[in-house]
Short mmCIF file of N, CA and C in Angstrom, two decimals:
data_model
loop_
_atom_site.label_atom_id
_atom_site.label_comp_id
_atom_site.label_asym_id
_atom_site.label_seq_id
_atom_site.Cartn_x
_atom_site.Cartn_y
_atom_site.Cartn_z
N MET A 22 18.15 -230.26 201.13
CA MET A 22 17.22 -229.35 200.62
C MET A 22 18.06 -228.54 199.52
N VAL A 23 17.69 -228.42 198.27
CA VAL A 23 18.30 -227.62 197.29
C VAL A 23 17.62 -226.20 197.47
N ALA A 24 18.70 -225.13 197.16
CA ALA A 24 18.12 -223.74 197.31
C ALA A 24 16.95 -223.32 196.79
N SER A 25 16.82 -223.72 195.58
CA SER A 25 15.54 -223.21 194.74
C SER A 25 14.28 -224.12 195.51
N ASP A 26 14.55 -225.22 196.28
CA ASP A 26 13.36 -225.83 197.20
C ASP A 26 13.00 -225.21 198.23
N ARG A 27 13.63 -224.00 198.77
CA ARG A 27 13.30 -223.26 200.15
C ARG A 27 12.11 -222.14 199.57
N PRO A 28 11.24 -222.14 200.61
CA PRO A 28 9.90 -221.50 200.30
C PRO A 28 10.40 -219.94 200.03
N ASP A 29 11.51 -219.52 200.75
CA ASP A 29 11.83 -218.02 200.70
C ASP A 29 12.99 -217.79 199.31
N SER A 30 13.14 -218.72 198.35
CA SER A 30 14.05 -218.57 197.34
C SER A 30 13.56 -217.69 196.60
N PRO A 31 14.39 -217.23 195.57
CA PRO A 31 13.99 -216.15 194.26
C PRO A 31 13.17 -217.06 193.54
N ASP A 32 13.67 -218.59 193.30
CA ASP A 32 12.92 -219.39 192.52
C ASP A 32 11.30 -219.67 192.89
N ALA A 33 11.25 -219.70 194.06
CA ALA A 33 10.05 -220.26 194.62
C ALA A 33 9.05 -219.00 194.50
N LEU A 34 9.67 -217.92 194.94
CA LEU A 34 9.00 -216.63 194.90
C LEU A 34 8.52 -216.43 193.38
N ALA A 35 9.20 -216.64 192.41
CA ALA A 35 8.92 -216.55 190.97
C ALA A 35 7.79 -217.32 190.44
N LEU A 36 7.77 -218.62 191.20
CA LEU A 36 6.72 -219.45 190.96
C LEU A 36 5.44 -219.16 191.41
N HIS A 37 5.32 -218.48 192.61
CA HIS A 37 4.42 -218.07 193.15
C HIS A 37 3.62 -216.70 192.69
N LEU A 38 4.56 -215.79 192.08
CA LEU A 38 4.08 -214.77 191.18
C LEU A 38 3.38 -215.13 189.88
N GLN A 39 4.22 -216.21 189.45
CA GLN A 39 3.68 -216.60 187.99
C GLN A 39 2.03 -217.16 188.29
N GLU A 40 1.89 -218.04 189.24
CA GLU A 40 0.59 -218.41 189.55
C GLU A 40 -0.63 -217.29 189.91
N VAL A 41 0.07 -216.10 190.90
CA VAL A 41 -0.93 -215.00 190.76
C VAL A 41 -1.38 -214.51 189.55
N ARG A 42 -0.22 -214.15 188.67
CA ARG A 42 -0.34 -213.61 187.48
C ARG A 42 -1.35 -214.39 186.40
N ARG A 43 -1.07 -215.58 186.37
CA ARG A 43 -1.78 -216.33 185.50
C ARG A 43 -3.16 -216.22 185.30
N GLY A 44 -4.01 -216.10 186.37
CA GLY A 44 -5.32 -215.63 186.55
C GLY A 44 -5.69 -214.19 186.08
N THR A 45 -4.74 -213.35 186.30
CA THR A 45 -5.17 -212.19 186.34
C THR A 45 -5.03 -211.62 184.85
N VAL A 46 -4.10 -212.49 183.99
CA VAL A 46 -4.12 -212.13 182.68
C VAL A 46 -5.57 -212.60 181.92
N VAL A 47 -6.27 -213.51 182.37
CA VAL A 47 -7.49 -213.71 181.77
C VAL A 47 -8.31 -212.37 181.79
N LEU A 48 -8.30 -211.98 183.05
CA LEU A 48 -9.38 -211.00 183.38
C LEU A 48 -8.92 -209.62 182.71
N ALA A 49 -7.63 -209.41 182.79
CA ALA A 49 -7.02 -208.15 182.04
C ALA A 49 -7.40 -208.36 180.59
N CYS A 50 -7.25 -209.37 179.76
CA CYS A 50 -7.40 -209.70 178.38
C CYS A 50 -8.92 -209.46 178.23
N LEU A 51 -9.80 -209.83 179.07
CA LEU A 51 -11.33 -209.63 178.84
C LEU A 51 -11.39 -208.04 178.86
N ALA A 52 -10.86 -207.49 179.96
CA ALA A 52 -11.12 -205.91 180.20
C ALA A 52 -10.57 -204.99 178.96
N ALA A 53 -9.41 -205.56 178.55
CA ALA A 53 -8.72 -204.68 177.58
C ALA A 53 -9.67 -204.89 176.01
N CYS A 54 -10.35 -205.97 175.94
CA CYS A 54 -10.74 -206.13 174.66
C CYS A 54 -12.34 -206.10 174.71
N ARG A 55 -12.56 -205.07 175.75
CA ARG A 55 -14.16 -204.46 175.28
C ARG A 55 -13.93 -203.42 174.01
N GLU A 56 -12.81 -203.19 173.82
CA GLU A 56 -12.58 -202.49 172.63
C GLU A 56 -11.80 -203.39 171.56
N PRO A 57 -12.11 -203.41 170.44
CA PRO A 57 -11.43 -204.24 169.53
C PRO A 57 -9.51 -204.07 169.63
N GLN A 58 -9.10 -205.30 169.70
CA GLN A 58 -7.74 -205.26 169.98
C GLN A 58 -6.97 -206.36 168.99
N TYR A 59 -5.99 -205.98 168.38
CA TYR A 59 -5.04 -207.14 167.78
C TYR A 59 -4.00 -207.60 168.71
N GLY A 60 -3.53 -208.58 168.45
CA GLY A 60 -2.28 -209.22 169.42
C GLY A 60 -1.26 -208.00 170.08
N TYR A 61 -0.77 -207.45 169.12
CA TYR A 61 0.47 -206.70 169.64
C TYR A 61 -0.21 -205.38 170.24
N SER A 62 -1.41 -204.95 169.81
CA SER A 62 -1.86 -203.65 170.51
C SER A 62 -2.45 -204.24 171.89
N LEU A 63 -2.76 -205.40 171.87
CA LEU A 63 -3.13 -205.98 173.29
C LEU A 63 -2.00 -206.01 174.19
N LEU A 64 -0.86 -206.64 173.72
CA LEU A 64 0.41 -206.52 174.63
C LEU A 64 0.78 -205.24 175.04
N GLU A 65 0.68 -203.93 173.98
CA GLU A 65 0.88 -202.91 174.41
C GLU A 65 0.09 -202.14 175.48
N THR A 66 -1.29 -202.40 175.25
CA THR A 66 -2.20 -201.94 176.14
C THR A 66 -1.90 -202.64 177.50
N LEU A 67 -1.78 -203.76 177.62
CA LEU A 67 -1.50 -204.58 179.07
C LEU A 67 -0.16 -204.00 179.58
N ALA A 68 0.58 -203.77 178.68
CA ALA A 68 2.14 -203.31 179.23
C ALA A 68 1.69 -201.84 179.81
N GLN A 69 1.07 -200.97 179.28
CA GLN A 69 0.75 -199.80 179.74
C GLN A 69 0.09 -199.80 180.81
N ALA A 70 -0.62 -200.85 181.18
CA ALA A 70 -1.34 -200.91 182.36
C ALA A 70 -0.46 -201.79 183.77
N GLY A 71 0.67 -202.09 183.18
CA GLY A 71 1.74 -202.61 184.19
C GLY A 71 1.54 -204.06 184.19
N ILE A 72 0.70 -204.67 183.36
CA ILE A 72 0.65 -206.24 183.35
C ILE A 72 1.66 -206.77 182.02
N GLN A 73 2.54 -207.29 182.59
CA GLN A 73 3.63 -207.88 181.45
C GLN A 73 3.35 -209.30 181.07
N VAL A 74 3.07 -209.41 179.70
CA VAL A 74 2.52 -210.54 179.29
C VAL A 74 3.60 -210.90 178.06
N GLU A 75 3.77 -212.23 177.97
CA GLU A 75 4.61 -212.80 176.73
C GLU A 75 4.01 -213.06 175.79
N ALA A 76 4.22 -212.87 174.26
CA ALA A 76 3.55 -213.17 173.21
C ALA A 76 3.22 -214.55 173.25
N ASN A 77 4.13 -215.39 173.55
CA ASN A 77 4.06 -216.81 173.64
C ASN A 77 2.83 -217.34 174.67
N THR A 78 2.52 -216.27 175.37
CA THR A 78 1.63 -216.56 176.41
C THR A 78 0.14 -216.01 175.79
N LEU A 79 0.36 -214.97 175.31
CA LEU A 79 -0.93 -214.26 175.09
C LEU A 79 -1.81 -214.78 173.84
N TYR A 80 -1.03 -215.27 172.68
CA TYR A 80 -1.79 -215.68 171.58
C TYR A 80 -2.37 -217.05 171.86
N PRO A 81 -2.01 -217.88 172.31
CA PRO A 81 -2.89 -219.33 172.85
C PRO A 81 -3.79 -218.88 173.64
N LEU A 82 -3.61 -217.94 174.46
CA LEU A 82 -4.80 -217.32 175.57
C LEU A 82 -6.08 -216.78 174.51
N LEU A 83 -5.75 -216.00 173.71
CA LEU A 83 -6.73 -215.36 172.82
C LEU A 83 -7.45 -216.35 172.04
N ARG A 84 -6.61 -217.24 171.39
CA ARG A 84 -7.50 -218.45 170.97
C ARG A 84 -8.07 -219.26 171.80
N ARG A 85 -7.92 -219.60 172.86
CA ARG A 85 -8.52 -220.15 173.73
C ARG A 85 -9.90 -219.47 174.23
N LEU A 86 -9.87 -218.30 174.61
CA LEU A 86 -10.94 -217.33 174.84
C LEU A 86 -11.91 -217.27 173.58
N ASP A 87 -11.31 -217.30 172.49
CA ASP A 87 -12.28 -217.03 171.26
C ASP A 87 -12.99 -218.46 171.10
N LYS A 88 -12.26 -219.76 171.40
CA LYS A 88 -12.87 -220.93 171.11
C LYS A 88 -13.76 -220.95 172.40
N GLN A 89 -13.70 -220.47 173.38
CA GLN A 89 -14.78 -220.72 174.49
C GLN A 89 -15.88 -219.64 174.46
N GLY A 90 -15.78 -218.68 173.32
CA GLY A 90 -16.95 -217.85 173.23
C GLY A 90 -16.96 -216.54 173.92
N LEU A 91 -15.71 -216.26 174.42
CA LEU A 91 -15.71 -215.07 175.26
C LEU A 91 -14.99 -214.06 174.52
N LEU A 92 -14.65 -214.27 173.29
CA LEU A 92 -14.02 -213.36 172.34
C LEU A 92 -14.49 -213.53 171.05
N THR A 93 -14.58 -212.69 170.25
CA THR A 93 -14.61 -212.85 168.66
C THR A 93 -13.30 -212.52 167.98
N ALA A 94 -12.83 -213.36 167.08
CA ALA A 94 -12.00 -212.90 166.33
C ALA A 94 -12.29 -212.67 164.87
N GLU A 95 -11.76 -211.30 164.22
CA GLU A 95 -12.11 -211.16 162.90
C GLU A 95 -10.82 -210.35 162.38
N TRP A 96 -10.85 -210.89 161.19
CA TRP A 96 -9.42 -210.18 160.48
C TRP A 96 -9.99 -208.95 159.68
N ASN A 97 -8.99 -207.98 159.97
CA ASN A 97 -9.18 -206.67 159.08
C ASN A 97 -8.28 -206.75 158.04
N THR A 98 -8.79 -206.56 156.79
CA THR A 98 -7.54 -206.56 155.73
C THR A 98 -7.73 -205.32 154.92
N ASP A 99 -8.40 -204.27 155.59
CA ASP A 99 -8.66 -202.97 154.92
C ASP A 99 -7.00 -202.27 154.99
N GLU A 100 -6.20 -202.33 155.91
CA GLU A 100 -5.20 -202.17 156.06
C GLU A 100 -4.05 -202.78 155.35
N PRO A 101 -2.94 -202.19 154.88
CA PRO A 101 -1.87 -202.84 154.32
C PRO A 101 -1.45 -204.03 155.04
N ARG A 102 -1.59 -204.21 156.25
CA ARG A 102 -1.13 -205.38 156.98
C ARG A 102 -2.30 -205.99 157.65
N PRO A 103 -2.80 -207.21 157.26
CA PRO A 103 -4.02 -207.80 158.08
C PRO A 103 -3.87 -208.00 159.12
N ARG A 104 -4.72 -207.79 160.08
CA ARG A 104 -4.60 -207.99 161.50
C ARG A 104 -5.86 -208.85 162.02
N LYS A 105 -5.62 -209.57 162.80
CA LYS A 105 -6.71 -210.30 163.72
C LYS A 105 -7.22 -209.53 164.77
N TYR A 106 -8.44 -209.04 164.79
CA TYR A 106 -8.99 -208.28 166.04
C TYR A 106 -9.92 -209.20 166.80
N TYR A 107 -9.58 -208.89 168.28
CA TYR A 107 -10.30 -209.91 169.25
C TYR A 107 -11.35 -208.84 169.90
N THR A 108 -12.52 -209.27 169.98
CA THR A 108 -13.35 -208.21 170.77
C THR A 108 -14.36 -209.04 171.62
N LEU A 109 -14.61 -208.35 172.95
CA LEU A 109 -15.43 -209.06 173.89
C LEU A 109 -16.69 -209.34 173.23
N THR A 110 -17.13 -210.72 173.58
CA THR A 110 -18.77 -211.30 173.28
C THR A 110 -19.47 -210.65 174.29
N ASP A 111 -20.77 -210.90 174.37
CA ASP A 111 -21.65 -210.63 175.60
C ASP A 111 -21.55 -211.50 176.39
N SER A 112 -21.30 -212.87 176.13
CA SER A 112 -20.83 -213.84 177.20
C SER A 112 -19.70 -213.33 177.91
N GLY A 113 -18.68 -213.23 177.27
CA GLY A 113 -17.31 -212.66 177.60
C GLY A 113 -17.45 -211.47 178.63
N ALA A 114 -18.27 -210.59 178.30
CA ALA A 114 -18.77 -209.17 179.14
C ALA A 114 -19.11 -209.81 180.54
N ARG A 115 -20.29 -210.83 180.42
CA ARG A 115 -20.79 -211.44 181.61
C ARG A 115 -19.65 -211.96 182.53
N VAL A 116 -19.02 -212.71 181.80
CA VAL A 116 -17.73 -213.48 182.37
C VAL A 116 -16.83 -212.36 183.31
N ALA A 117 -16.52 -211.58 182.25
CA ALA A 117 -15.55 -210.33 182.84
C ALA A 117 -15.87 -209.77 183.94
N ASP A 118 -17.41 -209.61 183.81
CA ASP A 118 -18.08 -208.70 185.17
C ASP A 118 -17.93 -209.83 186.37
N ASP A 119 -18.21 -210.81 186.30
CA ASP A 119 -18.24 -211.84 187.43
C ASP A 119 -16.65 -212.18 187.97
N LEU A 120 -15.75 -212.10 187.02
CA LEU A 120 -14.44 -212.32 187.46
C LEU A 120 -14.04 -211.16 187.96
N ARG A 121 -14.39 -209.98 187.51
CA ARG A 121 -14.09 -208.44 188.27
C ARG A 121 -14.35 -208.51 189.54
N ALA A 122 -15.97 -209.11 189.95
CA ALA A 122 -16.67 -208.96 191.12
C ALA A 122 -15.82 -209.87 192.05
N GLU A 123 -15.48 -210.97 191.58
CA GLU A 123 -14.69 -212.13 192.40
C GLU A 123 -13.46 -211.42 193.10
N TRP A 124 -12.63 -210.76 191.98
CA TRP A 124 -11.30 -210.18 192.25
C TRP A 124 -11.73 -209.16 193.41
N LEU A 125 -12.49 -208.18 192.97
CA LEU A 125 -12.59 -207.15 193.87
C LEU A 125 -12.87 -207.74 195.40
N ALA A 126 -13.83 -208.75 195.38
CA ALA A 126 -14.12 -209.38 196.72
C ALA A 126 -12.73 -209.97 197.29
N LEU A 127 -11.95 -210.66 196.50
CA LEU A 127 -10.60 -211.31 196.97
C LEU A 127 -9.67 -210.25 197.55
N THR A 128 -9.67 -209.05 196.66
CA THR A 128 -8.81 -207.73 197.09
C THR A 128 -8.87 -207.51 198.52
N ALA A 129 -10.51 -207.22 198.61
CA ALA A 129 -11.32 -206.78 200.11
C ALA A 129 -10.87 -207.84 201.19
N SER A 130 -10.84 -209.06 200.84
CA SER A 130 -10.42 -210.20 201.95
C SER A 130 -9.05 -209.91 202.27
N LEU A 131 -8.23 -209.96 201.08
CA LEU A 131 -6.78 -210.13 201.48
C LEU A 131 -6.26 -208.66 202.20
N THR A 132 -6.87 -207.60 201.98
CA THR A 132 -6.72 -206.43 202.45
C THR A 132 -6.95 -206.54 203.96
N ASP A 133 -8.20 -206.99 204.32
CA ASP A 133 -8.69 -207.17 205.76
C ASP A 133 -7.57 -208.07 206.32
N LEU A 134 -7.04 -209.12 205.72
CA LEU A 134 -6.13 -210.22 206.32
C LEU A 134 -4.72 -209.20 206.79
N TRP A 135 -4.48 -208.04 205.80
CA TRP A 135 -3.27 -207.49 206.02
C TRP A 135 -3.45 -206.51 207.33
N LYS A 136 -4.70 -206.01 207.51
CA LYS A 136 -4.71 -205.06 208.53
C LYS A 136 -4.34 -205.37 209.78
N ASP A 137 -4.37 -206.56 210.09
CA ASP A 137 -3.90 -206.98 211.65
C ASP A 137 -2.53 -207.17 211.67
N THR A 138 -1.78 -206.92 210.58
CA THR A 138 -0.20 -207.05 210.85
C THR A 138 0.46 -205.69 210.79
#
């Protein structure tokens, strides 16, 4: 068995953490885009909330959420530097609310599981 194949190795832990974070980034983006955000401002908003996301992860996600109709994307050319702003759609708000409810239920369930330890 290679060290990285051990379930308690740092590499294995990193993979598990990545899996946990992957789903939460979608919910975090939807929550943050209740107010218009451009890519870099969204990176900063998420970082301030303690959610670290790489730009090369965020931008494809934003395009996917736009394509799914959960966000709208509009260019703002009023400022010297044009920026694409993303905003939550009505469908996106419903999905965000449903995901949040599921997140809260999962959190409560996990908390209950840890109470016995």
